[in-house]
Coordinates of N, CA and C in Angstrom, one line a residue:
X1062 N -92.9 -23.7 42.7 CA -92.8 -22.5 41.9 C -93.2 -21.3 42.7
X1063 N -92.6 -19.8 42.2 CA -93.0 -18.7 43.1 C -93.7 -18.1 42.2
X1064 N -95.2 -17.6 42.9 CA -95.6 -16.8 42.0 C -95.1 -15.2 41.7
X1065 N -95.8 -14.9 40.7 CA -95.5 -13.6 40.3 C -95.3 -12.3 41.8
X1066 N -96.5 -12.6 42.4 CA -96.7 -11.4 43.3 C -95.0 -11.4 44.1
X1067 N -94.1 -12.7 44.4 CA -93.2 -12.3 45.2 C -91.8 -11.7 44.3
X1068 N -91.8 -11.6 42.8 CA -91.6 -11.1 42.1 C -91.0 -9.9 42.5
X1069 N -92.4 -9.5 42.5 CA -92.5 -7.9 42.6 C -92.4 -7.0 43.6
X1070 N -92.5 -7.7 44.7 CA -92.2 -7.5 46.2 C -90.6 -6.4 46.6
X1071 N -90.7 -5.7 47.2 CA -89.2 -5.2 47.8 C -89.3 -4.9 48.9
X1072 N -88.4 -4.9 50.0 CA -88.1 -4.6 51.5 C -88.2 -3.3 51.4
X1073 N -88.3 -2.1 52.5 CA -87.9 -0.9 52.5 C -86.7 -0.5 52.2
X1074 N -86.2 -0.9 52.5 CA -84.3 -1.1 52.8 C -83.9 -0.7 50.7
X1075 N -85.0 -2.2 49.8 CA -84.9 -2.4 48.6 C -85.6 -1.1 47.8
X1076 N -86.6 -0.4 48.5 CA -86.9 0.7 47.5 C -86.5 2.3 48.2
X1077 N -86.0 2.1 49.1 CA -85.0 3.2 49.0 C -84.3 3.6 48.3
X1078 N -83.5 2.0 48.2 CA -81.9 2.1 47.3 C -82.6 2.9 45.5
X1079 N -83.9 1.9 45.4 CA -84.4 1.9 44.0 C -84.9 3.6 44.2
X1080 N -85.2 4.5 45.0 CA -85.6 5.6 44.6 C -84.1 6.4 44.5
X1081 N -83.2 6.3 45.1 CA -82.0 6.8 45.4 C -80.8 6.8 44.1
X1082 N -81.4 5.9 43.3 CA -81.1 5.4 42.2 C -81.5 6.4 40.9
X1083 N -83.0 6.4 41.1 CA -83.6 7.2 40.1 C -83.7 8.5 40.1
X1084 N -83.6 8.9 41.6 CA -83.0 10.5 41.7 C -81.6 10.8 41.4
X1085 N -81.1 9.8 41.5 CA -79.4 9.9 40.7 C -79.2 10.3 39.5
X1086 N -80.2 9.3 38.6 CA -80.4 9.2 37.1 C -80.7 10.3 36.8
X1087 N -81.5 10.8 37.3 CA -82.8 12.1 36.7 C -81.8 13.3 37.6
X1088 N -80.9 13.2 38.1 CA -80.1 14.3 39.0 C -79.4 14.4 36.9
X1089 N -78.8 13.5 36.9 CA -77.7 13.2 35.5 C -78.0 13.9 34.0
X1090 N -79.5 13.9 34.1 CA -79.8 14.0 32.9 C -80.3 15.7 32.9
X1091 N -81.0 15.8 33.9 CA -81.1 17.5 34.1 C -79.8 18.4 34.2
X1092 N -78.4 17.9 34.8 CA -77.4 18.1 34.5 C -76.5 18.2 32.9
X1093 N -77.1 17.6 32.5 CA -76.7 17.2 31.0 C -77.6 18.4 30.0
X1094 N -78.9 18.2 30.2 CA -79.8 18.9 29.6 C -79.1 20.5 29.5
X1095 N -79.1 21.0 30.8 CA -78.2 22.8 31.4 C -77.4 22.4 30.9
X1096 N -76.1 21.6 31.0 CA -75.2 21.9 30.3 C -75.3 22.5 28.4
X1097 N -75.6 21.5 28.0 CA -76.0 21.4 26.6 C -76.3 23.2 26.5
X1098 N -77.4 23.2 26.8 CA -78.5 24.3 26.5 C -77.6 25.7 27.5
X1099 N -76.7 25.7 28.2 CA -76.4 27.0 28.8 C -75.5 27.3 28.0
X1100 N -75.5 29.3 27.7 CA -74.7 29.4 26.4 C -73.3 30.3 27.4
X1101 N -71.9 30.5 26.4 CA -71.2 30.4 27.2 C -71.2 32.1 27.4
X1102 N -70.3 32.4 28.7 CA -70.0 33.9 29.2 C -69.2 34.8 28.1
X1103 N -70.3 35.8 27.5 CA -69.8 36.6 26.7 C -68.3 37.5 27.1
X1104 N -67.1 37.6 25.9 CA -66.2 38.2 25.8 C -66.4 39.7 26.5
X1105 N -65.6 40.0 27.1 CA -65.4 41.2 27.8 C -65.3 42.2 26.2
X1106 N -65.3 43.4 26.6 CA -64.8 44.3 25.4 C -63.3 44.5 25.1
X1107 N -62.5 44.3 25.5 CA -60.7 44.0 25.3 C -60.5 42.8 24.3
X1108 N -61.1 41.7 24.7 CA -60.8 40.7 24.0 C -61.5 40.9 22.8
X1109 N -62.8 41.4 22.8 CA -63.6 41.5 21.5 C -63.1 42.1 20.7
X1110 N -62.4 43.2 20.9 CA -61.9 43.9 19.6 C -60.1 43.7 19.3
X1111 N -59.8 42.8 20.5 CA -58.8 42.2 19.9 C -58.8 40.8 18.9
X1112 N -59.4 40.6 19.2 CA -60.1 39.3 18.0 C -60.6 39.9 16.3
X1113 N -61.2 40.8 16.9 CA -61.5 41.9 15.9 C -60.0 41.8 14.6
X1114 N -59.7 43.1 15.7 CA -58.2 43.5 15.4 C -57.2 42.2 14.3
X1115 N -57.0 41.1 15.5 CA -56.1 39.9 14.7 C -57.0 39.2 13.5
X1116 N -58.3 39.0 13.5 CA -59.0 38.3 12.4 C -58.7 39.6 10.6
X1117 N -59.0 41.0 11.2 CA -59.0 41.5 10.2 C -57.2 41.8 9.8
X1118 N -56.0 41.4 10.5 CA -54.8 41.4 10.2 C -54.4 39.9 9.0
X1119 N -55.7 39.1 9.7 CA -55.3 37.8 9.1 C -56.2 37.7 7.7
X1120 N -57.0 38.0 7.7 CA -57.8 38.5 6.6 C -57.2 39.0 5.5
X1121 N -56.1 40.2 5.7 CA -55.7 41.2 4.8 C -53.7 40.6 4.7
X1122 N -53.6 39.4 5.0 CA -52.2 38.9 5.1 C -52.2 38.6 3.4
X1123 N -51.0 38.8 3.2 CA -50.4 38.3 1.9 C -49.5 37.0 1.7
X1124 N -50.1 36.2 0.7 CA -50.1 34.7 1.0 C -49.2 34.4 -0.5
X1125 N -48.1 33.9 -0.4 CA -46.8 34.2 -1.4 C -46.7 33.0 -1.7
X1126 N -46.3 32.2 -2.9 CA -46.2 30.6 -3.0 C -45.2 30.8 -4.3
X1127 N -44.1 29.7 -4.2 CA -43.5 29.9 -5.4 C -43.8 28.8 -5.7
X1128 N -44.0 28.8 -7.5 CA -44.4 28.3 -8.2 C -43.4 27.2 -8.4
X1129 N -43.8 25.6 -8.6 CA -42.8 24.4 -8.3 C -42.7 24.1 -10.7
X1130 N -41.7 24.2 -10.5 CA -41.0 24.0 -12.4 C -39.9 22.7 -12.2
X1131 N -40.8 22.4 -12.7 CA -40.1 20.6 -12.6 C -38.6 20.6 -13.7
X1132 N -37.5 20.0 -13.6 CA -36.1 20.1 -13.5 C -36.3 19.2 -14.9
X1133 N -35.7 19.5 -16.0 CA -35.4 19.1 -17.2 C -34.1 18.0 -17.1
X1134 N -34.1 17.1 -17.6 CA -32.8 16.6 -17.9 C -32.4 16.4 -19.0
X1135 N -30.8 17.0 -19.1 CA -30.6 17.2 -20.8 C -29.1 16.0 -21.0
X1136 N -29.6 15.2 -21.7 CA -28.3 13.9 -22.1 C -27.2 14.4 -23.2
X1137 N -26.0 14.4 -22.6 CA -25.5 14.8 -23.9 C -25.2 13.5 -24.6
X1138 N -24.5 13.6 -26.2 CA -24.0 12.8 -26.8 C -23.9 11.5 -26.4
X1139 N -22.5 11.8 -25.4 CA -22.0 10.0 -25.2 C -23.3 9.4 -24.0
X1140 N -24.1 9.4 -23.4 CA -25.0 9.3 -22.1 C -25.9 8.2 -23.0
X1141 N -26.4 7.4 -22.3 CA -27.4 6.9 -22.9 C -28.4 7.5 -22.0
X1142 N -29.8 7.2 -22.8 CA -30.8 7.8 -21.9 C -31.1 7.0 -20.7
X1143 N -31.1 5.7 -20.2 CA -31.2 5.0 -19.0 C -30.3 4.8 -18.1
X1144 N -29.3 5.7 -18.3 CA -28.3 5.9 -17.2 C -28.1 7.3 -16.8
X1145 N -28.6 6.9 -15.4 CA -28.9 8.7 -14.5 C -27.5 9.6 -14.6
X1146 N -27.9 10.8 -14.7 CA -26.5 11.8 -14.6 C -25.7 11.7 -13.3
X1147 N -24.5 12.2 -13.0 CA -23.8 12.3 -12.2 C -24.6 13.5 -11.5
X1148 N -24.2 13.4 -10.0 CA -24.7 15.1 -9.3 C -23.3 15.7 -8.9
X1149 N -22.9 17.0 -9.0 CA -21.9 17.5 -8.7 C -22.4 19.0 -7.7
X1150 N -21.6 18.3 -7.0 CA -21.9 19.4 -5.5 C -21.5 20.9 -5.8
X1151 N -22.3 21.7 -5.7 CA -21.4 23.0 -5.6 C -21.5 24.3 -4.7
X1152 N -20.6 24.5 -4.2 CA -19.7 25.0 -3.0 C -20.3 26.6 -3.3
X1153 N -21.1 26.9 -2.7 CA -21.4 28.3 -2.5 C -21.0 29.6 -1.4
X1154 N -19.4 30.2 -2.1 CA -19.2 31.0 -0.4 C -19.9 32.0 -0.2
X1155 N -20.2 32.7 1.3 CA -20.2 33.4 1.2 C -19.2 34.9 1.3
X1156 N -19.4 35.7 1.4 CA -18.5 37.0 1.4 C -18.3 37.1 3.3
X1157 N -17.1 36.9 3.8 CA -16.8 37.1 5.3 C -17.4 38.4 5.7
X1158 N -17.4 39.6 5.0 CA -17.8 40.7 5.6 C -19.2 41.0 5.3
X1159 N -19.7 39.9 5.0 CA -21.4 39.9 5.1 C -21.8 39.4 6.4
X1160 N -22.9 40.8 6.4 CA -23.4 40.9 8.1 C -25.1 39.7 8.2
X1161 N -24.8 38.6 8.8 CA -26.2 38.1 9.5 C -27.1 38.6 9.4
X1162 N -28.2 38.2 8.5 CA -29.4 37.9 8.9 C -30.2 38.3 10.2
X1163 N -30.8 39.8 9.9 CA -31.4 40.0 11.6 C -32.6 38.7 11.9
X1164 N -32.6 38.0 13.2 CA -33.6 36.7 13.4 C -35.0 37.4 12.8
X1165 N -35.9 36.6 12.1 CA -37.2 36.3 11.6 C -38.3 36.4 13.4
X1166 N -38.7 37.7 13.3 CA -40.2 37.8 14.1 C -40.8 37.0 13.8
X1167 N -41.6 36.8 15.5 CA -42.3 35.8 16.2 C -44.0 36.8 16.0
X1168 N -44.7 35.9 15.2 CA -45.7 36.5 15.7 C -46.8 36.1 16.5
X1169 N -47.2 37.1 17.5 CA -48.0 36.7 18.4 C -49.5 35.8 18.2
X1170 N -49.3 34.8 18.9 CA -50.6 33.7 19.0 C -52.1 34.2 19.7
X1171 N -52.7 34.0 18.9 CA -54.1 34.6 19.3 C -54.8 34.0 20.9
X1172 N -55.1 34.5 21.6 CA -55.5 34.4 22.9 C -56.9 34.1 23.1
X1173 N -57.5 33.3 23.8 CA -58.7 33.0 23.5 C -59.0 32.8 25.2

């Protein structure tokens, strides 16, 4: 059996590596710690009051919903009630000398 003391023994070569190791660790964690804790580079004044600007545009937007009215079904006479209605397509023209729809604006994406 070996005792304990050769255990605990290391070559130079072995506690090099083992300090090289712990300066690594402790390099990692101090790295980690500044990160965490460093706060980030304040906004220039352009962007500040463009943020401004777009938050208070979005703030004051008008927000439109149409209200959903669920569809009645009315049976006539001869129908029984467990037999679904027929659907009948219907053909909506429009007028030839109606002008297009000018395209729907894009609005700009906030920049960060």
């Amino acid at each position: 059996m070996t005792s304990g003391k050769d255990f605990f023994t290391m070559t130079k070569r072995e506690r090099r590596g083992t300090i090289v190791v712990l300066v690594v660790i402790v390099a990692l964690l101090v790295l980690a710690y500044a990160m965490r804790h460093s706060r980030p580079a304040a906004p220039d004044a352009v962007q500040a009051t463009e943020m401004i600007k777009f938050e208070s545009q979005v703030d004051s937007a008008n927000v439109t919903t149409m209200e959903h009215q669920p569809r009645t079904r009315h049976h006539g006479d001869g129908q029984k009630k467990g037999k679904p209605e027929k659907k009948h397509k219907r053909h909506k023209s429009k007028p030839k000398n109606h002008p297009a729809k000018p395209p729907r604006g894009v609005d700009p994406l906030p920049q960060f």
